[in-house]
Amino acid sequence: MASILDQYEDSQNIRQHSRVSAANIGITHSGFVNVRLEEEKPIFNKQRIDFSPPEKINHFSVCNNQLCMSLGKDTLLRIDLGKPDQPNQIELGRKDDSKVHKLFLDPTGSHLVISLTTNECVYLNRNTQKVRSLSRWRGHLIESIGWNKLTGSETNTGPILVGTSQGIIFEAEISASEGTLFNTNPDQYFRQVHSLEEDGKPAPVCCLEVERGLESKYFIVATTRKRLFQFVGKLAEGSEQQGFSSIFAQNQDLLPSFQEFPVNMGYSEITFYTSKLRSSPKTFAWMMGNGVLYGQLDYVRPDSLLSDVQVWEYTSDIDLNFVKPISIVLTQFHFLLLLPDRVKGICTLNGQVVHEDVFPEKFGSLKKMIKDPITGLVWIYTEKAVFRYHIQREARDVWQMYMSMNKFDLAKEYCKDRPECLDMVLAKEAEHCFQNKRYLESAKCYALTQNYFEEIALRFIEAKQEEALKEFLIKKLTNFKPTEKTQITLLVTWLTELYLNRLGQLETDDGKQHLFLETREEFRTFLKSPKHKECFYNNRNTIYDLLASHGDVDNMVYFSVIMQDYERVISHYCQHDDYSAALDVLSKHCDDKLFYKFSPVLMQHIPKKVVDAWIQMGNRLDPKNLIPALVNYSQMGSMQQINETIRYMEFCVYELDVKDEAIHNYLLSLYAKHKPDSLLWYLEQAGTHVSDIHYDLKYALRLCAEHGYLQACVLVYKIMELYEEAVDLALQVDVDLAKSCADLPEDDEELRKKLWLKIARHVVQEEKDVKKAMNCLSSCNLLKIEDILPFFPDFVTIDHFKEAICNSLEEYNQHIEELKQEMEEATESAKRIREDIQEMRNKYGVVESQEKCATCDFPLLNRPFYLFLCGHMFHYDCLLQEVIPHLSSYKQNKLDELQKKLAATTQTTKSRHRPKEEDTVSLGKGQGSREQIKSDIDDIIACECVYCGELMIKSIDKPFIEPQKFDQEMSSWL
């Protein structure tokens, strides 16, 4: 007993200390303005039912929208609240002095048990009008019933518990069926399972409740006037229909667990709150003499179902000697206490009275308050009226109470859809954490509020909590929208400074090396955050300045890589002589512009690796842009650099097939200076035609001449088709080389002869070799002995030329014979041509009178006509019409001009009837001109038959309908 009272006193003290107003929040500046446009409706909204009972209401019960009330002495009224206009009134049929003691309605609203003052009970099912007696229950005044919520149905209650006024608990079962021939009673059985006492005497069982926990564990709660009993036990799976007697049997050896309070007001009542339909209750409230015991129901605890219990002591206006509480109803966060003239609402979170509703005296004293566990509506009745309470948004102010109790998670849960309230809770939580020196948690909460950013930041700075400030800034940064660029820039820069300060402090402390590595990794994660990539990029110069001011080279390089600012990274490596690392960055990111910029430096130190990287880049690099670096170090560098330069130039020419003249010229110069053996081979494989050459021929010639490569010069002269110069230079090298040059101008025999004469003169005059000179005659068929004789000196005897002279004379004789033969053939051909001309003059054709034009099919002799050798005949105008479409525009224009001239000459002739002598002369001239015009017209339109000549062949690929007339032709067919 003492422990319960101590617990009660402790709960009162805790409640007094936890009443803290929301106004005590340290920083109250919020970005929200809370304006209510209309007065908010109360949580408990009372409504009087439009119902005037014909008799006094004695008892009342409601469940699952089924309402039952006892009227007068013998009348029972049932109303289905879904159909309120169809009430059902039943007479109990009791003639004795029995009155209704209590009404018990099961959770389904199907089974109604009526306890009578004569220690009898009757039963009524929702689907019947017949009241049936429970004979086995006779002799007991029923005070409470514990319904079976698991196995009960509309036709059967399943095993239930029944409490009497004598403290006996019975187990029973009621069936709505008519029964059998030998058992017509609805009560299937009725057996005692336990009895309850107070102070050694039987005490009425005021309330009974049966609940199922986990793993088939059942909890039975029974209350008397001063005691609350708990029975805990297990039922085997599938044995629920066998009843609860085994649970009481399990508790026989031990005294049942109970809680007792000293004050007895003659009765008690317990109520439960269930959050969801068909689920177990979560909280309870027990109204008894000392007040209201309320708390949570914990189905996991093995010994007791009740947890976190508190006692709410009755207020001063509740005097048990005069004013006793009548009923209690429990909601999610309140319990309602029914007094004779009013209803009090007490919050279970802080024990304060938050609602009080006084009823007018005209309705009489309040009798009972009942809550429908299914619909959640609360009903109150007097003898003359019925009232109903709607509970609306009960949790609306719960967040304030949880906040005052420092239960911030629950407070946030109940105001998550109200941002202005959530902001207050977060601010209070942040302040609470700050006061308790939990700075990191405080920073996270502050970041979610709308409080002034500057004040919060200053608080952390004054408290010298850089880590908390950093956490606050990070959280705040994540909440910004992408459009808030200024704020994002500010926080990003500030955070960078904080990270760098922290890294600088940790780097000098050898004992915090692990923390330093973690912080550096965190900082780098922050730098590469995709969400803030744009901000970092736009303000990269500022970040670079910060990194440089702290001397953090590693992170500067890391940030440069993230920003893809590879130029800065490579410059850093080059400044620190780490050329391989610089080349690795270049090779990895393949930026051609960076290659062009840094290749000169890298080529000086690591030429082979650089050339390997260039080759790997292939066509992505323009070799022409690399020439400055190559030229610089090929002139002043070592042989290795020169060889690597040549290797890359050869790769460009032979592998990439680069056609750029500068590349070929540079390779040519490298060959000329450093690899003369490759020079001639390069010139030979480059081609012998100017169109195939990609180097500058004049530059190549000058280069070869400067270095004395005569054979190469000859080759260039040959390509330039400067054969005289080539032969002159070749004679300085080799006669055979000169001979190969002399045969090159194949189309210019005069030049070939001149070149061979040069060679012959050189052989005769310089080498004085007559035999070689004679070989020149055999090598070139253009040279005759008489051409080279002037080159020989006077003392040379004719014996050396005898054979050559004889051969020359024979050739002259043969040539004369060939000319005579050609003259005879020409004379014969001219004779045949004269004969053919004479024959054509005498040729004629016969046209019959019935012949018709090949085009219009009309008689041919009616109009001027043409007759062709093929036999086709055309009228002049028909032939003209056929030929004109096939003529070129030039010939069409000429034809039009000739026709106009012909018409003009005809008109002039007709206008003169008697010409004079002078006119006769001009007329003769005009007649000749007219005939010439007609002859020209004939040459155009009658040069060949239009059906047999080339015009017909050329017209094969022409469409039958001209494209410009196609649409017109198509429309004519529609």
Short mmCIF file of N, CA and C in Angstrom, two decimals, residues 128 130 132 175-180 183-185:
data_model
loop_
_atom_site.label_atom_id
_atom_site.label_comp_id
_atom_site.label_asym_id
_atom_site.label_seq_id
_atom_site.Cartn_x
_atom_site.Cartn_y
_atom_site.Cartn_z
N THR A 128 -33.44 -10.81 -33.09
CA THR A 128 -34.73 -11.38 -32.64
C THR A 128 -35.47 -10.37 -31.79
N LYS A 130 -37.46 -11.74 -29.29
CA LYS A 130 -37.81 -12.58 -28.15
C LYS A 130 -36.79 -12.42 -27.04
N ARG A 132 -35.21 -13.93 -23.82
CA ARG A 132 -35.03 -15.27 -23.28
C ARG A 132 -34.33 -15.19 -21.93
N SER A 175 -25.57 -18.55 -26.52
CA SER A 175 -25.79 -18.82 -27.93
C SER A 175 -27.16 -18.29 -28.33
N ALA A 176 -27.23 -17.66 -29.50
CA ALA A 176 -28.50 -17.09 -29.96
C ALA A 176 -29.40 -18.12 -30.60
N SER A 177 -28.89 -19.33 -30.83
CA SER A 177 -29.71 -20.37 -31.47
C SER A 177 -30.79 -20.84 -30.51
N GLU A 178 -31.84 -21.48 -31.07
CA GLU A 178 -33.00 -21.93 -30.26
C GLU A 178 -32.67 -23.13 -29.40
N GLY A 179 -31.57 -23.76 -29.61
CA GLY A 179 -31.17 -24.90 -28.79
C GLY A 179 -31.75 -26.20 -29.29
N THR A 180 -31.72 -27.24 -28.40
CA THR A 180 -32.21 -28.57 -28.77
C THR A 180 -33.45 -28.90 -27.95
N ASN A 183 -32.34 -28.87 -24.36
CA ASN A 183 -31.72 -27.66 -23.83
C ASN A 183 -32.14 -26.49 -24.70
N THR A 184 -33.16 -25.77 -24.23
CA THR A 184 -33.67 -24.62 -24.99
C THR A 184 -33.15 -23.30 -24.46
N ASN A 185 -32.34 -23.32 -23.40
CA ASN A 185 -31.82 -22.08 -22.84
C ASN A 185 -30.67 -21.55 -23.68
#
